[in-house]
Coordinates of C-alpha atoms and ligand atoms in Angstrom, one line a residue:
X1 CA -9.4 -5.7 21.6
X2 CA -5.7 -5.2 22.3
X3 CA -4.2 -2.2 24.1
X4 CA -1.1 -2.8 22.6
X5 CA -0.2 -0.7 19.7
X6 CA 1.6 -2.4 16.3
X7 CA 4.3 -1.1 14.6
X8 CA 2.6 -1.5 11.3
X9 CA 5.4 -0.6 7.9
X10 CA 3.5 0.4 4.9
X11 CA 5.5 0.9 1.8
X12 CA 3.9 3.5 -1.6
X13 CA 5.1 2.1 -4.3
X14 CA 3.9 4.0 -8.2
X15 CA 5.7 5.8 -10.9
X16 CA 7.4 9.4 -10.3
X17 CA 4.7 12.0 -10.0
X18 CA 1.8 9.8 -9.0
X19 CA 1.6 11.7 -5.7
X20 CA 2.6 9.0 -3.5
X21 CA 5.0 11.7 -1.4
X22 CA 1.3 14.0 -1.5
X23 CA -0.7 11.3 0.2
X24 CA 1.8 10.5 2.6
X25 CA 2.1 14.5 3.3
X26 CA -1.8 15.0 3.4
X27 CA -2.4 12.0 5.6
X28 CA 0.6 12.8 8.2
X29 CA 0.9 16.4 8.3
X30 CA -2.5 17.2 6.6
X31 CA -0.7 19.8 4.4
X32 CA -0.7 19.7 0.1
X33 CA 2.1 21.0 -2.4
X34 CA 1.4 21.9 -5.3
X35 CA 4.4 22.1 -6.8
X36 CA 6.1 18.8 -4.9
X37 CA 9.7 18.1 -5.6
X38 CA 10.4 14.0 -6.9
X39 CA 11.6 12.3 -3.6
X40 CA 15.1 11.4 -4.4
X41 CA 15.6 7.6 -2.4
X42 CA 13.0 7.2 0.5
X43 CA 11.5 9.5 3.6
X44 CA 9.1 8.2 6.1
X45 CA 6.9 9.3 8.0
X46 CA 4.9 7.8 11.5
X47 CA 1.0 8.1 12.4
X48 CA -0.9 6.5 15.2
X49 CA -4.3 5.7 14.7
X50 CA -7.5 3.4 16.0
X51 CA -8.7 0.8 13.7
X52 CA -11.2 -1.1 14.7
X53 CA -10.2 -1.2 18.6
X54 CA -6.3 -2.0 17.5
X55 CA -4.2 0.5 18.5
X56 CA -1.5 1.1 15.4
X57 CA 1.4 3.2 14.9
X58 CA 1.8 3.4 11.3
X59 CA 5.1 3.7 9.4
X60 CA 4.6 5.2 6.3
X61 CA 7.4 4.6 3.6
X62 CA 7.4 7.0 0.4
X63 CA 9.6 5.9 -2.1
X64 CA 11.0 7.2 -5.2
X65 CA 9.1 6.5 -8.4
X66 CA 11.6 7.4 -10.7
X67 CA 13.8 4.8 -13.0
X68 CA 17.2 6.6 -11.7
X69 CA 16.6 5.9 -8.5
X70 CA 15.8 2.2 -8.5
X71 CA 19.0 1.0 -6.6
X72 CA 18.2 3.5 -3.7
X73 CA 14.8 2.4 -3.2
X74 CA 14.6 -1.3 -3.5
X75 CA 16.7 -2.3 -0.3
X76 CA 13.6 -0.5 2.1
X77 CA 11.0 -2.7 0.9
X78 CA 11.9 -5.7 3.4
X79 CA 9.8 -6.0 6.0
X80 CA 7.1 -3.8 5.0
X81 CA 3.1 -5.4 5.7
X82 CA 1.1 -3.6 3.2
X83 CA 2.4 -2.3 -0.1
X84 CA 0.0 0.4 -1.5
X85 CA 0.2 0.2 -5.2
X86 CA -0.4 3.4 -6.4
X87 CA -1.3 5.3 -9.8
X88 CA -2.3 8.5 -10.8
X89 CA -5.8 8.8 -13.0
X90 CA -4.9 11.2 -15.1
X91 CA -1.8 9.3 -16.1
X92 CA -2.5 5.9 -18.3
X93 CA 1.4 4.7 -18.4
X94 CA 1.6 4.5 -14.2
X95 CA -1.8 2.2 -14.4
X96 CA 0.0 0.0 -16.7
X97 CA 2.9 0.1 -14.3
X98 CA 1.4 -1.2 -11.5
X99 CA 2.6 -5.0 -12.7
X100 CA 6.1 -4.0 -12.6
X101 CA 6.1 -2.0 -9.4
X102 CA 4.2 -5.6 -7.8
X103 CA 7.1 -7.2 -9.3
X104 CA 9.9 -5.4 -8.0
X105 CA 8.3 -5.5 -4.2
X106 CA 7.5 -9.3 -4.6
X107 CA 11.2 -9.4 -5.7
X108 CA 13.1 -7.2 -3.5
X109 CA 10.9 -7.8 -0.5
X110 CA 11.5 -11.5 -0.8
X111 CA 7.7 -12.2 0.0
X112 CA 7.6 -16.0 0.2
X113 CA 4.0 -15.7 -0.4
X114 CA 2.8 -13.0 -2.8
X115 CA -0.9 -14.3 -3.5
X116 CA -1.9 -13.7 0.4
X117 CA 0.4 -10.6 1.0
X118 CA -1.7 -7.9 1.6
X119 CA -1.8 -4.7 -1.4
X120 CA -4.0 -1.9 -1.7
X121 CA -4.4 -0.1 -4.8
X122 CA -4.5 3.5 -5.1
X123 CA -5.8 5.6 -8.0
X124 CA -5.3 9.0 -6.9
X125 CA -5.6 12.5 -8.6
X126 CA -9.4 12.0 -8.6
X127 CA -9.8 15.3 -8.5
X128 CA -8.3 15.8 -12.2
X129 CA -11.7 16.4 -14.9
X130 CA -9.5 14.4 -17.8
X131 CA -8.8 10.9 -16.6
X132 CA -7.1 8.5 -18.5
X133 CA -8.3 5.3 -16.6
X134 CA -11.6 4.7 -15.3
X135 CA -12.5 3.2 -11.8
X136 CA -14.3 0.3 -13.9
X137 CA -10.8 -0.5 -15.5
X138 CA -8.4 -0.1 -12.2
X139 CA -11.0 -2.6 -10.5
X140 CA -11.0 -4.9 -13.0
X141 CA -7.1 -5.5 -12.9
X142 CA -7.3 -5.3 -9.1
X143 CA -10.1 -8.3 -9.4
X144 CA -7.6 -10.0 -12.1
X145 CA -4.5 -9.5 -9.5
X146 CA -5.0 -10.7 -6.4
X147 CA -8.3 -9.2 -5.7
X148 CA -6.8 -6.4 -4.0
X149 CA -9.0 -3.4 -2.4
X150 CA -9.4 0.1 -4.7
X151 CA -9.6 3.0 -3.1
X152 CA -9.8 6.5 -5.5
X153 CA -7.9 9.4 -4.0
X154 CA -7.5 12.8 -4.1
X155 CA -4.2 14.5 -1.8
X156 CA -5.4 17.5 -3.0
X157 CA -9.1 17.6 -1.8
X158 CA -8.4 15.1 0.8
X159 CA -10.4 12.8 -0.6
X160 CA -10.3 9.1 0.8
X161 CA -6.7 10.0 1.9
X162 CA -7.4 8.5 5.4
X163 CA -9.7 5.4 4.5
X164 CA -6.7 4.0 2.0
X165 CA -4.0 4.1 5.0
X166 CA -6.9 3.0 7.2
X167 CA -8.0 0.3 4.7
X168 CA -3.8 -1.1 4.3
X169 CA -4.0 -1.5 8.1
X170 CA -6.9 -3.4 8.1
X171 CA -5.4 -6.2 5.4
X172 CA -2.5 -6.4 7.4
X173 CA -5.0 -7.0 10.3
X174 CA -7.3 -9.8 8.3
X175 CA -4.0 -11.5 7.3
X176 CA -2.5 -11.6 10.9
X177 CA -5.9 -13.0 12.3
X178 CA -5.9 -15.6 9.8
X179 CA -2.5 -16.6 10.5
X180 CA -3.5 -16.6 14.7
X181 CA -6.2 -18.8 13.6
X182 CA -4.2 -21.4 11.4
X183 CA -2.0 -21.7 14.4
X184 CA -4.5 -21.7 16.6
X185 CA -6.1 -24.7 14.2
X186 CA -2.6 -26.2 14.7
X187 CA -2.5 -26.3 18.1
X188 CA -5.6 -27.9 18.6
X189 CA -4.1 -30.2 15.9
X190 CA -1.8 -31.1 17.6
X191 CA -3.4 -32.0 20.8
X192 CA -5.8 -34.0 19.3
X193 CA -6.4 -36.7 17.2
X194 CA -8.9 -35.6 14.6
X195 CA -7.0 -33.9 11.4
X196 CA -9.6 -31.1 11.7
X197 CA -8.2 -27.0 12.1
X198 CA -5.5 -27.8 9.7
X199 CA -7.4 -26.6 6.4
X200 CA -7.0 -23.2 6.5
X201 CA -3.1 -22.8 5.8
Ligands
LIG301 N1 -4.4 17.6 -8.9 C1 -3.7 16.9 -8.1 N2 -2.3 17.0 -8.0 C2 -1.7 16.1 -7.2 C3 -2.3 15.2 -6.4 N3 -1.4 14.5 -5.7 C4 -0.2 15.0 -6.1 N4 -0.4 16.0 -7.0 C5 0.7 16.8 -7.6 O1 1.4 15.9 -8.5 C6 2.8 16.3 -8.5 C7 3.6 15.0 -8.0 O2 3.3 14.7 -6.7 P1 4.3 13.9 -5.7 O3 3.5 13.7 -4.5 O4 5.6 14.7 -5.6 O5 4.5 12.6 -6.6 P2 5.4 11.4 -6.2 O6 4.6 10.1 -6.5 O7 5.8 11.5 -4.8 O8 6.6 11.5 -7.2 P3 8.1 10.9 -7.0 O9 8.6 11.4 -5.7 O10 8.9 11.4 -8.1 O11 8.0 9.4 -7.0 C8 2.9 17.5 -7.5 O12 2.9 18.6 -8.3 C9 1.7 17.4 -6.7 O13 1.3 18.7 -6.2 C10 -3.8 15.1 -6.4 O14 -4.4 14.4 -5.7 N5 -4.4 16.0 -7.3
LIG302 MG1 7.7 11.7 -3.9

């Protein structure tokens, strides 16, 4: 366990109305709005929290969902360690979205390595009684994907709220142990003459 905390950037991503600005409200400020204006560009918004004995700060990066504002959103995505894909239940079209919005990140992000970059996929609005896509369906395409974590949420009940943010630190944290392993698997490489430790990258 480190004492150190990370500077951890996660980025939503999801169609205009989703409630990606709602989460990011309800998880930082615990506070909901029901009648939210669309985020024009991006806002952020820092949390520290424990996760599993790491220490984190996390930097939470709401973006605008709507088409109009593409060319103001796209040049935040570098350097962000999680994208959290996220949809709205009630909503069909942003479920069928999600492709495009993993698109323009891997694109505008420049991730060199897409299949091992850590998303988390967000269905949120649970709270709604008329869905349009069911948790069967939204885990299926997360399987299909990249088989990326689905969490359900709800920034109006506060449902889950905390365990999705909690859950994109903790593949950012799996992916930055496997890559301390595969170095450490190099190193011994390196000093040695068997080929074993280099498997993993
Ligand atoms: N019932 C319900 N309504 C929600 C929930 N989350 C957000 N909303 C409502 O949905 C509307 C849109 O929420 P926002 O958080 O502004 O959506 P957004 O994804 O940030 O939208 P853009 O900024 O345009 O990209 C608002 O009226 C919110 O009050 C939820 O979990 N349940
Ligand atoms: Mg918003």
């Amino acid at each position: 366990m480190s004492g150190k905390s990370l500077l951890l950037k996660v980025i939503l991503l999801g169609d205009g109305g989703v409630g990606k600005s709602s989460l990011m409200n309800r998880y930082v400020t615990n506070k909901f709005d029901s009648q939210a204006f669309h985020t024009i560009g991006v806002e952020f918004l820092n949390r520290d929290l424990e996760v599993d004995g790491r220490f984190v700060t996390l930097q939470i990066w709401d973006t605008a969902g709507q088409e109009r504002f593409k060319s103001l959103r796209t040049p935040f995505y570098r350097g962000a360690d999680c994208c959290l894909l996220t949809f709205s239940v009630d909503d069909r079209q942003s479920f069928e979205n999600l492709s495009s919005w993993q698109k323009e990140f891997v694109y505008y992000a420049d991730v060199k390595d897409p299949e091992h970059f850590p998303f988390v996929v967000l269905g949120n609005k649970i709270d709604k009684l008329e869905r349009q896509v069911s948790t069967e369906e939204a885990q299926a395409w997360c399987m299909e994907n990249g088989n990326y974590p689905y969490l359900e949420t709800s920034a109006k009940d506060d449902t889950n709220v905390a365990v999705a943010f909690e859950e994109a630190v903790r593949q950012v944290l799996a992916v930055e142990e496997q890559l301390e392993h595969c170095m450490l698997g190099h190193t011994i490489d390196l000093h040695s003459s068997s080929k074993s430790g280099s498997s993993c990258c």
